[in-house]
């Protein structure tokens, strides 16, 4: 990825990419299988570039090994994520799959149908400056965004899912893990580029 900056802000991003070969994909799937025993939580970030061609199989392997699986989705066909624990779309990604909702109640109904059809434990929708909403069976928990000056949103979604996965791996309850992930995303957007959020910043 080549990020073109101007006056300390990202203007455009230019991607140079080549789809991975079948041999590379097979090798990475073998690496994934070998790494499962040492993992507490599996995070799969789908960028739609071909690296997660075997994501359905990876989810099945991880769930069979008793691991929670978090997915950052891409595209409008989420059937390949069926059986994951949690999916973390942003508002636009969700709209591309469930359509445009007319109200919060309508959104909750659409999310509920999607969550059940994909056999998910939960679905966490990130809403930018409006925070995020966690949908579980019969319940929606909205967490408002921390009031901060947004400097650069690059990597904010990755920060959220990484913080969420880390907290769940540490044994934190889902609702509290979501609040911490929300805080981590809020800290990240105050920094330039795909920056790191430290433990001190998060809990200090």
PDB file of C-alpha atoms in Angstrom:
ATOM      1  CA  UNK A   1       0.000   0.000   0.000  1.00  0.00           C
ATOM      2  CA  UNK A   2       1.277   3.432  -0.924  1.00  0.00           C
ATOM      3  CA  UNK A   3      -0.314   6.236   1.068  1.00  0.00           C
ATOM      4  CA  UNK A   4      -0.050   9.698  -0.445  1.00  0.00           C
ATOM      5  CA  UNK A   5       0.021  12.319   2.283  1.00  0.00           C
ATOM      6  CA  UNK A   6      -0.517  16.054   2.146  1.00  0.00           C
ATOM      7  CA  UNK A   7      -0.352  18.414   5.117  1.00  0.00           C
ATOM      8  CA  UNK A   8      -0.244  15.430   7.472  1.00  0.00           C
ATOM      9  CA  UNK A   9      -3.454  13.901   6.052  1.00  0.00           C
ATOM     10  CA  UNK A  10      -3.919  10.924   3.739  1.00  0.00           C
ATOM     11  CA  UNK A  11      -5.139  12.037   0.313  1.00  0.00           C
ATOM     12  CA  UNK A  12      -5.232   8.698  -1.526  1.00  0.00           C
ATOM     13  CA  UNK A  13      -4.037   5.119  -1.150  1.00  0.00           C
ATOM     14  CA  UNK A  14      -2.588   3.161  -4.061  1.00  0.00           C
ATOM     15  CA  UNK A  15      -2.517  -0.642  -3.788  1.00  0.00           C
ATOM     16  CA  UNK A  16      -0.098  -2.878  -5.705  1.00  0.00           C
ATOM     17  CA  UNK A  17      -1.271  -6.475  -5.556  1.00  0.00           C
ATOM     18  CA  UNK A  18      -1.037  -9.920  -7.101  1.00  0.00           C
ATOM     19  CA  UNK A  19      -3.515 -12.698  -6.207  1.00  0.00           C
ATOM     20  CA  UNK A  20      -1.842 -15.482  -4.181  1.00  0.00           C
ATOM     21  CA  UNK A  21      -1.167 -18.775  -5.932  1.00  0.00           C
ATOM     22  CA  UNK A  22      -2.884 -22.045  -4.989  1.00  0.00           C
ATOM     23  CA  UNK A  23       0.413 -23.260  -3.548  1.00  0.00           C
ATOM     24  CA  UNK A  24       0.749 -20.225  -1.295  1.00  0.00           C
ATOM     25  CA  UNK A  25      -2.862 -20.557  -0.124  1.00  0.00           C
ATOM     26  CA  UNK A  26      -2.382 -24.255   0.659  1.00  0.00           C
ATOM     27  CA  UNK A  27       0.818 -23.485   2.576  1.00  0.00           C
ATOM     28  CA  UNK A  28      -0.873 -20.754   4.622  1.00  0.00           C
ATOM     29  CA  UNK A  29      -3.804 -23.029   5.421  1.00  0.00           C
ATOM     30  CA  UNK A  30      -1.328 -25.614   6.741  1.00  0.00           C
ATOM     31  CA  UNK A  31       0.374 -22.894   8.820  1.00  0.00           C
ATOM     32  CA  UNK A  32      -3.020 -21.838  10.167  1.00  0.00           C
ATOM     33  CA  UNK A  33      -3.894 -25.375  11.204  1.00  0.00           C
ATOM     34  CA  UNK A  34      -0.531 -25.812  12.928  1.00  0.00           C
ATOM     35  CA  UNK A  35      -0.901 -22.518  14.826  1.00  0.00           C
ATOM     36  CA  UNK A  36      -4.387 -23.196  16.218  1.00  0.00           C
ATOM     37  CA  UNK A  37      -3.316 -25.029  19.397  1.00  0.00           C
ATOM     38  CA  UNK A  38      -1.299 -22.003  20.555  1.00  0.00           C
ATOM     39  CA  UNK A  39      -4.121 -19.485  19.982  1.00  0.00           C
ATOM     40  CA  UNK A  40      -6.908 -18.415  22.340  1.00  0.00           C
ATOM     41  CA  UNK A  41      -8.814 -16.348  19.754  1.00  0.00           C
ATOM     42  CA  UNK A  42      -8.657 -16.284  15.943  1.00  0.00           C
ATOM     43  CA  UNK A  43      -9.018 -12.982  14.068  1.00  0.00           C
ATOM     44  CA  UNK A  44      -9.634 -13.100  10.322  1.00  0.00           C
ATOM     45  CA  UNK A  45      -9.511  -9.736   8.533  1.00  0.00           C
ATOM     46  CA  UNK A  46     -10.910 -10.146   5.027  1.00  0.00           C
ATOM     47  CA  UNK A  47      -9.578  -7.498   2.652  1.00  0.00           C
ATOM     48  CA  UNK A  48     -11.113  -9.191  -0.375  1.00  0.00           C
ATOM     49  CA  UNK A  49      -7.668  -9.686  -1.947  1.00  0.00           C
ATOM     50  CA  UNK A  50      -7.718 -13.502  -2.143  1.00  0.00           C
ATOM     51  CA  UNK A  51      -5.644 -14.274   0.924  1.00  0.00           C
ATOM     52  CA  UNK A  52      -8.638 -15.748   2.746  1.00  0.00           C
ATOM     53  CA  UNK A  53      -9.940 -17.937  -0.068  1.00  0.00           C
ATOM     54  CA  UNK A  54     -10.205 -20.796   2.461  1.00  0.00           C
ATOM     55  CA  UNK A  55     -11.878 -18.727   5.186  1.00  0.00           C
ATOM     56  CA  UNK A  56     -14.920 -21.030   5.526  1.00  0.00           C
ATOM     57  CA  UNK A  57     -12.628 -23.968   6.200  1.00  0.00           C
ATOM     58  CA  UNK A  58     -10.488 -21.897   8.566  1.00  0.00           C
ATOM     59  CA  UNK A  59     -13.577 -20.963  10.581  1.00  0.00           C
ATOM     60  CA  UNK A  60     -14.661 -24.597  10.814  1.00  0.00           C
ATOM     61  CA  UNK A  61     -11.184 -25.705  11.896  1.00  0.00           C
ATOM     62  CA  UNK A  62     -10.942 -22.999  14.549  1.00  0.00           C
ATOM     63  CA  UNK A  63     -14.430 -23.639  15.943  1.00  0.00           C
ATOM     64  CA  UNK A  64     -13.766 -27.398  16.033  1.00  0.00           C
ATOM     65  CA  UNK A  65     -10.653 -26.574  18.086  1.00  0.00           C
ATOM     66  CA  UNK A  66     -12.816 -24.619  20.540  1.00  0.00           C
ATOM     67  CA  UNK A  67     -11.556 -21.158  19.523  1.00  0.00           C
ATOM     68  CA  UNK A  68     -13.585 -17.981  19.230  1.00  0.00           C
ATOM     69  CA  UNK A  69     -13.410 -16.588  15.690  1.00  0.00           C
ATOM     70  CA  UNK A  70     -13.710 -12.868  14.969  1.00  0.00           C
ATOM     71  CA  UNK A  71     -14.145 -11.730  11.357  1.00  0.00           C
ATOM     72  CA  UNK A  72     -13.787  -8.285   9.792  1.00  0.00           C
ATOM     73  CA  UNK A  73     -15.898  -8.843   6.643  1.00  0.00           C
ATOM     74  CA  UNK A  74     -15.683  -7.652   3.060  1.00  0.00           C
ATOM     75  CA  UNK A  75     -18.094  -7.737   0.114  1.00  0.00           C
ATOM     76  CA  UNK A  76     -21.808  -8.520   0.013  1.00  0.00           C
ATOM     77  CA  UNK A  77     -21.697 -12.318   0.368  1.00  0.00           C
ATOM     78  CA  UNK A  78     -21.134 -13.220   3.997  1.00  0.00           C
ATOM     79  CA  UNK A  79     -22.185 -16.870   3.708  1.00  0.00           C
ATOM     80  CA  UNK A  80     -18.494 -17.800   3.823  1.00  0.00           C
ATOM     81  CA  UNK A  81     -18.353 -16.443   7.389  1.00  0.00           C
ATOM     82  CA  UNK A  82     -21.077 -18.788   8.648  1.00  0.00           C
ATOM     83  CA  UNK A  83     -20.257 -20.259  12.036  1.00  0.00           C
ATOM     84  CA  UNK A  84     -17.888 -17.492  13.162  1.00  0.00           C
ATOM     85  CA  UNK A  85     -18.315 -16.158  16.689  1.00  0.00           C
ATOM     86  CA  UNK A  86     -18.458 -12.430  15.949  1.00  0.00           C
ATOM     87  CA  UNK A  87     -18.435 -10.319  12.791  1.00  0.00           C
ATOM     88  CA  UNK A  88     -17.425  -6.636  12.993  1.00  0.00           C
ATOM     89  CA  UNK A  89     -18.726  -4.720   9.936  1.00  0.00           C
ATOM     90  CA  UNK A  90     -18.927  -0.965   9.671  1.00  0.00           C
ATOM     91  CA  UNK A  91     -22.208   0.718   8.781  1.00  0.00           C
ATOM     92  CA  UNK A  92     -21.603   0.743   5.012  1.00  0.00           C
ATOM     93  CA  UNK A  93     -20.466  -2.889   4.931  1.00  0.00           C
ATOM     94  CA  UNK A  94     -23.605  -3.926   6.818  1.00  0.00           C
ATOM     95  CA  UNK A  95     -25.867  -1.889   4.521  1.00  0.00           C
ATOM     96  CA  UNK A  96     -24.415  -3.653   1.473  1.00  0.00           C
ATOM     97  CA  UNK A  97     -25.627  -6.973   2.913  1.00  0.00           C
ATOM     98  CA  UNK A  98     -28.938  -6.235   4.687  1.00  0.00           C
ATOM     99  CA  UNK A  99     -30.098  -3.207   2.676  1.00  0.00           C
ATOM    100  CA  UNK A 100     -31.050   0.258   3.882  1.00  0.00           C
ATOM    101  CA  UNK A 101     -32.948   0.313   7.166  1.00  0.00           C
ATOM    102  CA  UNK A 102     -35.704   2.796   7.999  1.00  0.00           C
ATOM    103  CA  UNK A 103     -35.193   2.987  11.759  1.00  0.00           C
ATOM    104  CA  UNK A 104     -33.071   1.605  14.586  1.00  0.00           C
ATOM    105  CA  UNK A 105     -35.729  -1.056  15.194  1.00  0.00           C
ATOM    106  CA  UNK A 106     -35.672  -2.022  11.513  1.00  0.00           C
ATOM    107  CA  UNK A 107     -31.875  -2.213  11.629  1.00  0.00           C
ATOM    108  CA  UNK A 108     -32.040  -4.462  14.701  1.00  0.00           C
ATOM    109  CA  UNK A 109     -34.502  -6.795  12.945  1.00  0.00           C
ATOM    110  CA  UNK A 110     -32.322  -7.044   9.852  1.00  0.00           C
ATOM    111  CA  UNK A 111     -29.186  -7.652  11.925  1.00  0.00           C
ATOM    112  CA  UNK A 112     -31.007 -10.282  13.966  1.00  0.00           C
ATOM    113  CA  UNK A 113     -32.037 -12.200  10.852  1.00  0.00           C
ATOM    114  CA  UNK A 114     -28.502 -12.012   9.494  1.00  0.00           C
ATOM    115  CA  UNK A 115     -26.957 -13.104  12.789  1.00  0.00           C
ATOM    116  CA  UNK A 116     -29.247 -16.130  13.024  1.00  0.00           C
ATOM    117  CA  UNK A 117     -28.762 -17.131   9.373  1.00  0.00           C
ATOM    118  CA  UNK A 118     -24.977 -17.070   9.807  1.00  0.00           C
ATOM    119  CA  UNK A 119     -25.140 -18.790  13.220  1.00  0.00           C
ATOM    120  CA  UNK A 120     -23.163 -16.015  14.909  1.00  0.00           C
ATOM    121  CA  UNK A 121     -22.923 -15.444  18.638  1.00  0.00           C
ATOM    122  CA  UNK A 122     -22.853 -11.692  18.078  1.00  0.00           C
ATOM    123  CA  UNK A 123     -22.521  -8.986  15.468  1.00  0.00           C
ATOM    124  CA  UNK A 124     -20.680  -5.756  16.312  1.00  0.00           C
ATOM    125  CA  UNK A 125     -21.454  -2.821  14.023  1.00  0.00           C
ATOM    126  CA  UNK A 126     -18.926   0.025  14.120  1.00  0.00           C
ATOM    127  CA  UNK A 127     -20.551   3.413  13.509  1.00  0.00           C
ATOM    128  CA  UNK A 128     -17.640   5.836  13.295  1.00  0.00           C
ATOM    129  CA  UNK A 129     -18.394   8.957  15.294  1.00  0.00           C
ATOM    130  CA  UNK A 130     -21.576   7.326  16.621  1.00  0.00           C
ATOM    131  CA  UNK A 131     -19.693   4.591  18.461  1.00  0.00           C
ATOM    132  CA  UNK A 132     -20.696   0.952  17.998  1.00  0.00           C
ATOM    133  CA  UNK A 133     -23.602  -1.396  18.659  1.00  0.00           C
ATOM    134  CA  UNK A 134     -23.312  -5.014  19.771  1.00  0.00           C
ATOM    135  CA  UNK A 135     -26.165  -7.308  18.718  1.00  0.00           C
ATOM    136  CA  UNK A 136     -26.620 -10.605  20.534  1.00  0.00           C
ATOM    137  CA  UNK A 137     -29.655 -12.864  20.962  1.00  0.00           C
ATOM    138  CA  UNK A 138     -32.579 -10.573  21.785  1.00  0.00           C
ATOM    139  CA  UNK A 139     -30.342  -7.699  22.896  1.00  0.00           C
ATOM    140  CA  UNK A 140     -28.582  -4.632  21.494  1.00  0.00           C
ATOM    141  CA  UNK A 141     -25.908  -2.749  23.437  1.00  0.00           C
ATOM    142  CA  UNK A 142     -24.952   0.680  22.090  1.00  0.00           C
ATOM    143  CA  UNK A 143     -21.621   2.148  23.176  1.00  0.00           C
ATOM    144  CA  UNK A 144     -21.215   5.862  22.309  1.00  0.00           C
ATOM    145  CA  UNK A 145     -17.935   7.020  20.818  1.00  0.00           C
ATOM    146  CA  UNK A 146     -15.429   8.789  23.030  1.00  0.00           C
ATOM    147  CA  UNK A 147     -15.490  12.477  22.099  1.00  0.00           C
ATOM    148  CA  UNK A 148     -12.145  13.018  20.350  1.00  0.00           C
ATOM    149  CA  UNK A 149     -10.768  14.993  17.442  1.00  0.00           C
ATOM    150  CA  UNK A 150     -10.544  12.594  14.489  1.00  0.00           C
ATOM    151  CA  UNK A 151      -7.147  12.870  12.831  1.00  0.00           C
ATOM    152  CA  UNK A 152      -6.846   9.713  10.715  1.00  0.00           C
ATOM    153  CA  UNK A 153      -9.225   6.729  10.563  1.00  0.00           C
ATOM    154  CA  UNK A 154      -6.694   4.427   8.828  1.00  0.00           C
ATOM    155  CA  UNK A 155      -6.536   1.156  10.743  1.00  0.00           C
ATOM    156  CA  UNK A 156      -9.335   2.026  13.171  1.00  0.00           C
ATOM    157  CA  UNK A 157     -11.324  -1.106  12.321  1.00  0.00           C
ATOM    158  CA  UNK A 158      -8.235  -3.266  12.744  1.00  0.00           C
ATOM    159  CA  UNK A 159      -7.579  -1.648  16.119  1.00  0.00           C
ATOM    160  CA  UNK A 160     -11.133  -2.368  17.252  1.00  0.00           C
ATOM    161  CA  UNK A 161     -11.107  -6.063  16.305  1.00  0.00           C
ATOM    162  CA  UNK A 162      -7.579  -6.543  17.709  1.00  0.00           C
ATOM    163  CA  UNK A 163      -8.562  -4.992  21.040  1.00  0.00           C
ATOM    164  CA  UNK A 164     -11.789  -7.001  21.138  1.00  0.00           C
ATOM    165  CA  UNK A 165      -9.953 -10.251  20.447  1.00  0.00           C
ATOM    166  CA  UNK A 166      -7.254  -9.499  23.001  1.00  0.00           C
ATOM    167  CA  UNK A 167      -9.806  -8.797  25.712  1.00  0.00           C
ATOM    168  CA  UNK A 168     -11.811 -11.943  24.957  1.00  0.00           C
ATOM    169  CA  UNK A 169      -8.614 -14.009  24.995  1.00  0.00           C
ATOM    170  CA  UNK A 170      -7.857 -12.533  28.425  1.00  0.00           C
ATOM    171  CA  UNK A 171     -11.234 -13.694  29.731  1.00  0.00           C
ATOM    172  CA  UNK A 172     -13.017 -10.322  29.708  1.00  0.00           C
ATOM    173  CA  UNK A 173     -16.798 -10.520  29.270  1.00  0.00           C
ATOM    174  CA  UNK A 174     -18.035  -9.588  25.793  1.00  0.00           C
ATOM    175  CA  UNK A 175     -19.851  -6.383  26.782  1.00  0.00           C
ATOM    176  CA  UNK A 176     -16.811  -5.031  28.626  1.00  0.00           C
ATOM    177  CA  UNK A 177     -14.510  -6.137  25.812  1.00  0.00           C
ATOM    178  CA  UNK A 178     -16.626  -4.100  23.388  1.00  0.00           C
ATOM    179  CA  UNK A 179     -16.328  -0.995  25.588  1.00  0.00           C
ATOM    180  CA  UNK A 180     -12.544  -1.378  25.680  1.00  0.00           C
ATOM    181  CA  UNK A 181     -12.395  -1.943  21.906  1.00  0.00           C
ATOM    182  CA  UNK A 182     -14.464   1.213  21.426  1.00  0.00           C
ATOM    183  CA  UNK A 183     -11.984   3.142  23.558  1.00  0.00           C
ATOM    184  CA  UNK A 184      -9.046   1.725  21.570  1.00  0.00           C
ATOM    185  CA  UNK A 185     -10.610   2.803  18.268  1.00  0.00           C
ATOM    186  CA  UNK A 186     -11.194   6.278  19.670  1.00  0.00           C
ATOM    187  CA  UNK A 187      -7.550   6.593  20.651  1.00  0.00           C
ATOM    188  CA  UNK A 188      -6.308   5.327  17.279  1.00  0.00           C
ATOM    189  CA  UNK A 189      -8.157   7.974  15.226  1.00  0.00           C
ATOM    190  CA  UNK A 190      -6.242  10.717  17.047  1.00  0.00           C
ATOM    191  CA  UNK A 191      -2.990   9.393  15.510  1.00  0.00           C
ATOM    192  CA  UNK A 192      -1.547   9.615  12.020  1.00  0.00           C
ATOM    193  CA  UNK A 193      -1.437   6.421   9.959  1.00  0.00           C
ATOM    194  CA  UNK A 194      -1.888   2.845  11.145  1.00  0.00           C
ATOM    195  CA  UNK A 195      -0.588   3.652  14.606  1.00  0.00           C
ATOM    196  CA  UNK A 196      -0.307   1.541  17.740  1.00  0.00           C
ATOM    197  CA  UNK A 197      -2.520   1.986  20.818  1.00  0.00           C
ATOM    198  CA  UNK A 198      -0.512   1.150  23.919  1.00  0.00           C
ATOM    199  CA  UNK A 199      -1.740  -0.558  27.068  1.00  0.00           C
ATOM    200  CA  UNK A 200      -0.916   2.596  29.032  1.00  0.00           C
ATOM    201  CA  UNK A 201      -3.102   4.700  26.734  1.00  0.00           C
ATOM    202  CA  UNK A 202      -5.930   2.213  26.992  1.00  0.00           C
ATOM    203  CA  UNK A 203      -5.907   1.626  30.733  1.00  0.00           C
ATOM    204  CA  UNK A 204      -3.819   4.499  32.138  1.00  0.00           C
TER     205      UNK A 204
END
